[in-house]
mmCIF file with all atom_site columns, C-alpha atoms in Angstrom:
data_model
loop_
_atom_site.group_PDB
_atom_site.id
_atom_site.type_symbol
_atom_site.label_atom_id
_atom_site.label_alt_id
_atom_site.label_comp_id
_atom_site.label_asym_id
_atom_site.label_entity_id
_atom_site.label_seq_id
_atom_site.pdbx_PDB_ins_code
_atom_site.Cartn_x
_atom_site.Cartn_y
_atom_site.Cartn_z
_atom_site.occupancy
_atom_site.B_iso_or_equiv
_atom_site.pdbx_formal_charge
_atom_site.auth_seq_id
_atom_site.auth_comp_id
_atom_site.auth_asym_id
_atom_site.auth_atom_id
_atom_site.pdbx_PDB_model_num
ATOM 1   C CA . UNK A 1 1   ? 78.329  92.468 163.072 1.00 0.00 ? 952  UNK A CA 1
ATOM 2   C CA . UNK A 1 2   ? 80.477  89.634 161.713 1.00 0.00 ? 953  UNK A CA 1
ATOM 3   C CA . UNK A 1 3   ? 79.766  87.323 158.822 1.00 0.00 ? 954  UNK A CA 1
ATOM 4   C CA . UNK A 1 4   ? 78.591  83.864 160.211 1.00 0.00 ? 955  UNK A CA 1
ATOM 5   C CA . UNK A 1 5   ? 78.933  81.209 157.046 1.00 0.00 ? 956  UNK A CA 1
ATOM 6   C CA . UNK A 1 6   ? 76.513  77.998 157.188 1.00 0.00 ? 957  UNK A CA 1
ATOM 7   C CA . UNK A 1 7   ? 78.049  74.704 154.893 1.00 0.00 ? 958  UNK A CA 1
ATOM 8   C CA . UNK A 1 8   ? 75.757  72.203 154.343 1.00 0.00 ? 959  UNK A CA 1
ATOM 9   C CA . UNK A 1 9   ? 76.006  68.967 152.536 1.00 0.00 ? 960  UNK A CA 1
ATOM 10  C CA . UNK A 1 10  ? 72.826  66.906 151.186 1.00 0.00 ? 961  UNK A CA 1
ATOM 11  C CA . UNK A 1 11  ? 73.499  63.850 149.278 1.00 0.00 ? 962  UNK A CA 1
ATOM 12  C CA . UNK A 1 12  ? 71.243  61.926 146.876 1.00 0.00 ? 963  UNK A CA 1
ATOM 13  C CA . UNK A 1 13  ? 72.048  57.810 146.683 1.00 0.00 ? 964  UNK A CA 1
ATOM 14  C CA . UNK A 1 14  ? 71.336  56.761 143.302 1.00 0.00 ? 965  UNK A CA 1
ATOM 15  C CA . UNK A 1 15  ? 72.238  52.971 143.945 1.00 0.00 ? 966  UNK A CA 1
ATOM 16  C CA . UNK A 1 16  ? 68.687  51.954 144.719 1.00 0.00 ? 967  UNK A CA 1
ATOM 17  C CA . UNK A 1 17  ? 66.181  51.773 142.348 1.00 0.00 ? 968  UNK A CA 1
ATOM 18  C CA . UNK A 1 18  ? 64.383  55.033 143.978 1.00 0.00 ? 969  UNK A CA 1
ATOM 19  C CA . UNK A 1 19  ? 67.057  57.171 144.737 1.00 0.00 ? 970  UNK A CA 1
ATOM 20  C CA . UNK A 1 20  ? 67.391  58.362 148.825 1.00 0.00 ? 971  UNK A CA 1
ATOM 21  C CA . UNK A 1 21  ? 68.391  62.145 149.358 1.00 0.00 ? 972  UNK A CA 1
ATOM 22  C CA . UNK A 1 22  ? 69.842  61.699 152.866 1.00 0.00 ? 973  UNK A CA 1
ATOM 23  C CA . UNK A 1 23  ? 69.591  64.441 155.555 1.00 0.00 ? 974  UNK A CA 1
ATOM 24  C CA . UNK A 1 24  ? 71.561  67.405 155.167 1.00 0.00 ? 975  UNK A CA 1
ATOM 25  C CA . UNK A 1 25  ? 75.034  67.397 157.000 1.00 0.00 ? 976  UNK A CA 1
ATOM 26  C CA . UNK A 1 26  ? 76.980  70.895 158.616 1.00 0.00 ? 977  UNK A CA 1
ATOM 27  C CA . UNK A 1 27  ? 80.010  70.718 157.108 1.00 0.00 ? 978  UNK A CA 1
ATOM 28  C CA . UNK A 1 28  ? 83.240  72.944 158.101 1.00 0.00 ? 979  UNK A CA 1
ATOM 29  C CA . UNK A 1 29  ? 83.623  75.426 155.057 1.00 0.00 ? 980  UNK A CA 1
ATOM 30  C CA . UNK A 1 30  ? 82.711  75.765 151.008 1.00 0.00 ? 981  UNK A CA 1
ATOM 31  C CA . UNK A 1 31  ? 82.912  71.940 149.782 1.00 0.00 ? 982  UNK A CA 1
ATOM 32  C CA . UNK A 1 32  ? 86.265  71.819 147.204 1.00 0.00 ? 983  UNK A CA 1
ATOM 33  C CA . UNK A 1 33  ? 86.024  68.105 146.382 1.00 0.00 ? 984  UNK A CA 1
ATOM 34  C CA . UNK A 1 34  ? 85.172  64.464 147.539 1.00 0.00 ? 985  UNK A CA 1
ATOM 35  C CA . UNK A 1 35  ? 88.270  62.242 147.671 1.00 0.00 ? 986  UNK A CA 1
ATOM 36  C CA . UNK A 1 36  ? 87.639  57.929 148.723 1.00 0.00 ? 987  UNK A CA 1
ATOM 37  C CA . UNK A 1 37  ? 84.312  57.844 148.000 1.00 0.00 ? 988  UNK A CA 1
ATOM 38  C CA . UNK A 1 38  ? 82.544  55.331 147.889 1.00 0.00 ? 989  UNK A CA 1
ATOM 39  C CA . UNK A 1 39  ? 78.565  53.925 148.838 1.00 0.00 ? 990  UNK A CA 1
ATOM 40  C CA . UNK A 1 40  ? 78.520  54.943 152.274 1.00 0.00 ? 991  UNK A CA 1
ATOM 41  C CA . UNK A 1 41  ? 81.394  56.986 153.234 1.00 0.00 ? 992  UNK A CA 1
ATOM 42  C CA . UNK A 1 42  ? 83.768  59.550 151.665 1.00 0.00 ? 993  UNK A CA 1
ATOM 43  C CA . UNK A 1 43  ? 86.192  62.469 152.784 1.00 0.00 ? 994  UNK A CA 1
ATOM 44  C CA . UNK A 1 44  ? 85.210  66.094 152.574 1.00 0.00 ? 995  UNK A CA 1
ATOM 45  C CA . UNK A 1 45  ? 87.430  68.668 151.232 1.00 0.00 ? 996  UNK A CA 1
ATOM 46  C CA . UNK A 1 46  ? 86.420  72.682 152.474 1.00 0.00 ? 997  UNK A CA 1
ATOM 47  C CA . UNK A 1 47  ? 87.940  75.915 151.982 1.00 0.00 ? 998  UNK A CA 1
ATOM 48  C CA . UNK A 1 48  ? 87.847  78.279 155.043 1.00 0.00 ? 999  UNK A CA 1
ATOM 49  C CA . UNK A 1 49  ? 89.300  81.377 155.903 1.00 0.00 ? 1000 UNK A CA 1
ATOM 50  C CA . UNK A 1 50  ? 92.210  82.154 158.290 1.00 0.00 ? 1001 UNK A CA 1
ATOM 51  C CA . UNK A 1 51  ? 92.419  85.766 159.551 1.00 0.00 ? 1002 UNK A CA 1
ATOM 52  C CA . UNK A 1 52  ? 96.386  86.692 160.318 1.00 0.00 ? 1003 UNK A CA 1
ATOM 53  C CA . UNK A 1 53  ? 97.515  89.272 162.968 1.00 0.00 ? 1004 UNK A CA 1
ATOM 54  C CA . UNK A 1 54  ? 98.531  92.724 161.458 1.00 0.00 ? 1005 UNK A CA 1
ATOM 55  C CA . UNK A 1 55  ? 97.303  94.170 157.972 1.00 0.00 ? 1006 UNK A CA 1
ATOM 56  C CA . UNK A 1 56  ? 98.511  90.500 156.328 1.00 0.00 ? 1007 UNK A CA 1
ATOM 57  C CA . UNK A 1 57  ? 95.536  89.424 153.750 1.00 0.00 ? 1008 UNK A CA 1
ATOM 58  C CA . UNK A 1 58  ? 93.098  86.595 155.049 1.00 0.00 ? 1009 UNK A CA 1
ATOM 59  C CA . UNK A 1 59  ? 94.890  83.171 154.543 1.00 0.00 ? 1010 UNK A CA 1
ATOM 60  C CA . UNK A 1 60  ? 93.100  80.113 153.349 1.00 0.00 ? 1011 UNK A CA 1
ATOM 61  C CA . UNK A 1 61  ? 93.052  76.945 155.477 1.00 0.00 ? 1012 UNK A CA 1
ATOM 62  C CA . UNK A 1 62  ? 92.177  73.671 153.964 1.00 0.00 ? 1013 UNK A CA 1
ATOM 63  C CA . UNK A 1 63  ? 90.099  70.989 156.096 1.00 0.00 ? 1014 UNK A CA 1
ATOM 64  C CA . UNK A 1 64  ? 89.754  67.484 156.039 1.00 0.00 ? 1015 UNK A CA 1
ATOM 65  C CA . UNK A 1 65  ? 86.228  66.001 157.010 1.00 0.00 ? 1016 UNK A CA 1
ATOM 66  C CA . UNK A 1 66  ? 85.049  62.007 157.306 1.00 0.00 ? 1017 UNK A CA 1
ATOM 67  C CA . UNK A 1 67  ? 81.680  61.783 156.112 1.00 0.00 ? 1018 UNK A CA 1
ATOM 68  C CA . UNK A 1 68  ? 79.920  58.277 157.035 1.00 0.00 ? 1019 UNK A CA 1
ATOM 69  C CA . UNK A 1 69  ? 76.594  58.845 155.423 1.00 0.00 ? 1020 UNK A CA 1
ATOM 70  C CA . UNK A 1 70  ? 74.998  60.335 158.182 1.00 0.00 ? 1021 UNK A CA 1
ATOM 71  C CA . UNK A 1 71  ? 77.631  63.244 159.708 1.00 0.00 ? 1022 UNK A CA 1
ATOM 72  C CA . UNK A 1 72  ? 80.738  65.075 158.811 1.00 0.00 ? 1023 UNK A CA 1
ATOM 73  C CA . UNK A 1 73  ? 83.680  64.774 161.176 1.00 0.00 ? 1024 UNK A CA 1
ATOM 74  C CA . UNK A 1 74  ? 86.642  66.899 161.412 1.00 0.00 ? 1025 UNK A CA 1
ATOM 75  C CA . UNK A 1 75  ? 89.817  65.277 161.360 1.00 0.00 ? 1026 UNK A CA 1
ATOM 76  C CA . UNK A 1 76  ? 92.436  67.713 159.870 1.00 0.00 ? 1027 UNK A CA 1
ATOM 77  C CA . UNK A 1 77  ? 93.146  70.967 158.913 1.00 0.00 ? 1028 UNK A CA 1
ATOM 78  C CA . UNK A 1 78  ? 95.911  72.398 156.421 1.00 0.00 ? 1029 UNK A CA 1
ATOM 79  C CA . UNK A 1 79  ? 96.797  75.746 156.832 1.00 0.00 ? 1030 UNK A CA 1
ATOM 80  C CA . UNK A 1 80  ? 98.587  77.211 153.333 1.00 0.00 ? 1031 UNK A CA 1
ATOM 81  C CA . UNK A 1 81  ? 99.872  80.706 152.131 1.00 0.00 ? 1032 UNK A CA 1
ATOM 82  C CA . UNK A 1 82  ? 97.260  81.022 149.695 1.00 0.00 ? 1033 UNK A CA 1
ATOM 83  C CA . UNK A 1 83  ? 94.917  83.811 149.841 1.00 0.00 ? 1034 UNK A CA 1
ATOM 84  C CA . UNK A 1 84  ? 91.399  83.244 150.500 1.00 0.00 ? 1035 UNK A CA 1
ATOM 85  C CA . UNK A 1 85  ? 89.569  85.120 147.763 1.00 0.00 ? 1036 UNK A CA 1
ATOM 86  C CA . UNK A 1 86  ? 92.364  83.471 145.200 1.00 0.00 ? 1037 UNK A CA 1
ATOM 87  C CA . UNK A 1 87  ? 91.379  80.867 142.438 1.00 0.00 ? 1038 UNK A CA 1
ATOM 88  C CA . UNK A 1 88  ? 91.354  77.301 143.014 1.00 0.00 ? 1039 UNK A CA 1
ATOM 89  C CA . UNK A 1 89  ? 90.473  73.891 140.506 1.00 0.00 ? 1040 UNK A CA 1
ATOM 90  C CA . UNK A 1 90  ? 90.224  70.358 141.626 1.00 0.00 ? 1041 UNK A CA 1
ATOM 91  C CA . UNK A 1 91  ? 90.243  67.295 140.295 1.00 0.00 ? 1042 UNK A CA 1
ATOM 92  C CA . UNK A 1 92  ? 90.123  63.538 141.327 1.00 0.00 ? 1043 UNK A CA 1
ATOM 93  C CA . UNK A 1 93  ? 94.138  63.490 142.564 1.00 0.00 ? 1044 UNK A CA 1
ATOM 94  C CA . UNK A 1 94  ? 94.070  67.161 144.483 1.00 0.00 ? 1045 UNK A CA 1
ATOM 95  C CA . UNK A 1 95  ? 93.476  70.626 145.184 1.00 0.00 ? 1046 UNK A CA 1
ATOM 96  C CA . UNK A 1 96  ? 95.394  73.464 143.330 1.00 0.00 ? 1047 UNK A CA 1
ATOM 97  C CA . UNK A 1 97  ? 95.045  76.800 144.886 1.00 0.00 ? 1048 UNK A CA 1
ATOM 98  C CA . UNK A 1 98  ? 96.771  79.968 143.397 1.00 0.00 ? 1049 UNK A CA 1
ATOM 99  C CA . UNK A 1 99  ? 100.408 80.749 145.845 1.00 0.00 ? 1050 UNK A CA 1
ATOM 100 C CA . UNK A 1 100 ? 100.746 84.756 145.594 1.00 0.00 ? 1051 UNK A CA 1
ATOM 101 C CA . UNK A 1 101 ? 103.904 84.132 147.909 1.00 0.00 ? 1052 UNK A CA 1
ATOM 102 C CA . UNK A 1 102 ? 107.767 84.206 146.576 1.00 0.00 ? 1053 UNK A CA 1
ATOM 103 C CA . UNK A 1 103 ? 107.982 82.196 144.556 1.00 0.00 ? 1054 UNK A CA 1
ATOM 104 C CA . UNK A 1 104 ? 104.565 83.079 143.085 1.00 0.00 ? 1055 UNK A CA 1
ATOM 105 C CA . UNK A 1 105 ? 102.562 79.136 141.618 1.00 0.00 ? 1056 UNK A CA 1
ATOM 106 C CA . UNK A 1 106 ? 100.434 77.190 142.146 1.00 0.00 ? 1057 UNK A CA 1
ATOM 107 C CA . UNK A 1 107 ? 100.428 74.660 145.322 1.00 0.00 ? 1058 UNK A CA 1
ATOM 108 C CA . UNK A 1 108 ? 98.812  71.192 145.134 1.00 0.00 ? 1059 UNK A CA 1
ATOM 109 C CA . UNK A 1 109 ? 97.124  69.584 148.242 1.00 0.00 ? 1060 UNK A CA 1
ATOM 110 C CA . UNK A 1 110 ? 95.253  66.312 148.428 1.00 0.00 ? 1061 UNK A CA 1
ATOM 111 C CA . UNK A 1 111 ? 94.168  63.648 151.126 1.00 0.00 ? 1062 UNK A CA 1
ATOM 112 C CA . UNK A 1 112 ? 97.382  61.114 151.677 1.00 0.00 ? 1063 UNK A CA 1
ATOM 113 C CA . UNK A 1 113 ? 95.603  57.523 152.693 1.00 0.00 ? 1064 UNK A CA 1
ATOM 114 C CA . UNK A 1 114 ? 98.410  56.401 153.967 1.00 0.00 ? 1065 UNK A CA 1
ATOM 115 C CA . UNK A 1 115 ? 98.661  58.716 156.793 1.00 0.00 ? 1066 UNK A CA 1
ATOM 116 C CA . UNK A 1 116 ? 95.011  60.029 156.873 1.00 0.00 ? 1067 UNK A CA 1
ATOM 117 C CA . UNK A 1 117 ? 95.738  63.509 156.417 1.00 0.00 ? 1068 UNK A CA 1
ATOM 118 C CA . UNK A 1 118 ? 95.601  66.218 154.245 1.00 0.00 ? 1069 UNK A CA 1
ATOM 119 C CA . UNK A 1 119 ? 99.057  67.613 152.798 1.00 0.00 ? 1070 UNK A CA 1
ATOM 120 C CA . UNK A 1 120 ? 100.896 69.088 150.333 1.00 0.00 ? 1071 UNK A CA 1
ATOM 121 C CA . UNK A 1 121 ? 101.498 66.891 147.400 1.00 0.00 ? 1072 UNK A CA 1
ATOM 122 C CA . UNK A 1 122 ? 102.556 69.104 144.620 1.00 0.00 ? 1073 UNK A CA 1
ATOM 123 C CA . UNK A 1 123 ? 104.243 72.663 144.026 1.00 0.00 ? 1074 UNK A CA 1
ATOM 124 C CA . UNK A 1 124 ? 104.793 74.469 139.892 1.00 0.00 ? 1075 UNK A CA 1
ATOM 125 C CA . UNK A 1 125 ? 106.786 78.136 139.947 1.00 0.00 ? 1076 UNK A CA 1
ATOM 126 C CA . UNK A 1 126 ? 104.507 79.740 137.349 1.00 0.00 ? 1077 UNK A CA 1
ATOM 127 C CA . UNK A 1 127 ? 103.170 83.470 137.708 1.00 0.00 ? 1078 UNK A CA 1
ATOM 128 C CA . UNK A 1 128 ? 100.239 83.633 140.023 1.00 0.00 ? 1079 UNK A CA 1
ATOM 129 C CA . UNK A 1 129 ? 96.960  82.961 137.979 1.00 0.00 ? 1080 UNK A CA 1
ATOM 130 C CA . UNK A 1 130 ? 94.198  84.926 138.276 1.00 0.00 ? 1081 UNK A CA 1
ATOM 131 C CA . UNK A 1 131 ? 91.943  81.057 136.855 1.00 0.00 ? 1082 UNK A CA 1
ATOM 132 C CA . UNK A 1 132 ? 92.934  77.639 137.635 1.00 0.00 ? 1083 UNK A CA 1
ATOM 133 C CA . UNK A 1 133 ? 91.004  74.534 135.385 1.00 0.00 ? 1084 UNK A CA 1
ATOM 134 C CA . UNK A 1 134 ? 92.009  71.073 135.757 1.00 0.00 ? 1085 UNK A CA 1
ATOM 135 C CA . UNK A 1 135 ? 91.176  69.504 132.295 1.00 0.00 ? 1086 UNK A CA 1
ATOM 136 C CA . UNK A 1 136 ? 91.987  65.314 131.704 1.00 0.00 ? 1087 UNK A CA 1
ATOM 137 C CA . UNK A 1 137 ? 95.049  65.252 133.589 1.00 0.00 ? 1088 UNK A CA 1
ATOM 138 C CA . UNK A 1 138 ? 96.158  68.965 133.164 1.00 0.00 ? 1089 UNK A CA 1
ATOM 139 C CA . UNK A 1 139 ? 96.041  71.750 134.739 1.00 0.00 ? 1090 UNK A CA 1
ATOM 140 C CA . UNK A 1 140 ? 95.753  75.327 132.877 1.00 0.00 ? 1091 UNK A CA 1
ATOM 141 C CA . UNK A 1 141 ? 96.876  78.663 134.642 1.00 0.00 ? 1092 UNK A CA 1
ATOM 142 C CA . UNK A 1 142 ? 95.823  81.489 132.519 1.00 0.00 ? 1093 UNK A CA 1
ATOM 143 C CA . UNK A 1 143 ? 97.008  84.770 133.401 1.00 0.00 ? 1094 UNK A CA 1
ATOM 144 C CA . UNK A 1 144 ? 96.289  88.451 132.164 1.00 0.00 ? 1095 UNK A CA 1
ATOM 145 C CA . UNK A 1 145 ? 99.213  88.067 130.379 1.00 0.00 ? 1096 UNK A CA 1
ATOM 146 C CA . UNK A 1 146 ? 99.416  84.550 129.141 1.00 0.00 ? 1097 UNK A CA 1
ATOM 147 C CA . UNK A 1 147 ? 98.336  80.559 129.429 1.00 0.00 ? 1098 UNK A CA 1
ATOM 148 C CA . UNK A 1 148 ? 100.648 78.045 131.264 1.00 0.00 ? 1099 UNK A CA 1
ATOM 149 C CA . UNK A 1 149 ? 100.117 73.923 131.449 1.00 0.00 ? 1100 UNK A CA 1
ATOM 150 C CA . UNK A 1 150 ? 101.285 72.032 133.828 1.00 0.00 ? 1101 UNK A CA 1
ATOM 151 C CA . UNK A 1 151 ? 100.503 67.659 133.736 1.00 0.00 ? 1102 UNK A CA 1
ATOM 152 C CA . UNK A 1 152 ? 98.814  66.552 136.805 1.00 0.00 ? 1103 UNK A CA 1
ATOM 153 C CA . UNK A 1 153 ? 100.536 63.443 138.179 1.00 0.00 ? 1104 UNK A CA 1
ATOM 154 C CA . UNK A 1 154 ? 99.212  60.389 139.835 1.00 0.00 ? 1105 UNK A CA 1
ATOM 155 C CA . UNK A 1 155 ? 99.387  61.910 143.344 1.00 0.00 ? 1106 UNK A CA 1
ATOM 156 C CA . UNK A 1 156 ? 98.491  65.750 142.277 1.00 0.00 ? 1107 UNK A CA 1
ATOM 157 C CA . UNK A 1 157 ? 102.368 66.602 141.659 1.00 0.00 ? 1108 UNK A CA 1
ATOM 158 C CA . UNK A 1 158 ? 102.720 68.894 138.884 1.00 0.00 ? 1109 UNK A CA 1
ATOM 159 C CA . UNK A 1 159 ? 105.077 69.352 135.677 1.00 0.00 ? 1110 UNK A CA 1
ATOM 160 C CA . UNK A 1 160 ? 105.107 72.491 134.405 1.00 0.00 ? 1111 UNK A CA 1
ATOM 161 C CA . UNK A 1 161 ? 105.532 71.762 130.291 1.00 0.00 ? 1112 UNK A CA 1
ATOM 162 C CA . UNK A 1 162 ? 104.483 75.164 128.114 1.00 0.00 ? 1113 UNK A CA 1
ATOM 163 C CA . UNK A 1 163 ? 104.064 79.090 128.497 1.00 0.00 ? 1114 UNK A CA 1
ATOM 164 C CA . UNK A 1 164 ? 102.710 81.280 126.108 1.00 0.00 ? 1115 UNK A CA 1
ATOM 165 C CA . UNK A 1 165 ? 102.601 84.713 126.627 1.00 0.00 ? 1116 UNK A CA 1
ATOM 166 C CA . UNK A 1 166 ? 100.816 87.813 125.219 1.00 0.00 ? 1117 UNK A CA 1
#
């Protein structure tokens, strides 16, 4: 029997002076991070899986989700090269998910205002990490072998700057 996996999102509003846990919302995947928020509304960032034809390894798809306070609603989906089970970090700017492909990295995807959808905002050629941590403005890849850094720009892009390895 397949795997059936339930998201839900509860939020508690802390603006009043009793805070209001609102009612739990279904949301589309594992919840990555919360870009535009603000008091009522905010857009939802989930990881799902994508199962390719053949023996190819399940792929990770990215999905975009308005949240008005009250529901979650769909409104796109980014489908990446990234491997489902592979590490991941966020931070205010993006999403940075491990790339096994050739070139092996890290990719960088975040929610574009301007257009209202989710893309690709950032690529670094580094070897594949095995942990991801966004850290003030950085993001560390540490490997079996070895830590790379990489600066986080305004819009997730990232600048590889130092290697070190073991």
């Amino acid at each position: 029997m397949p795997e059936t996996l339930h998201s839900w999102l509860q939020v508690a509003d802390l603006q009043a002076s009793e805070p209001v846990v609102r009612d739990p919302v279904s949301i589309p995947g594992v919840l990555l991070s919360v870009a535009q928020a603000d008091v009522q509304e905010a857009v939802l960032i989930n990881n799902s899986e994508r199962v390719l034809k053949g023996s190819a390894p399940i792929g990770r798809t990215l999905e975009g989700s308005a949240y008005d306070g009250v529901d979650a609603y769909l409104f796109d989906f980014l489908a990446t090269n990234a491997r489902y089970e592979g590490t991941d970090a966020a931070d205010e700017t993006a999403i940075f998910l491990a790339d096994a492909a050739s070139p092996p990295g890290v990719i960088a995807v975040g929610y574009v205002p301007q257009t209202g959808l989710l893309a690709r905002v950032g690529r670094w050629d580094t070897a594949t990490p095995d942990t991801l941590r966004a850290v003030n403005g950085y993001l560390l890849a540490a490997t079996s072998g070895g830590l790379s850094l990489a600066r986080i720009g305004a819009a997730g892009q990232l600048t590889g700057l130092a290697a070190c390895r073991t």
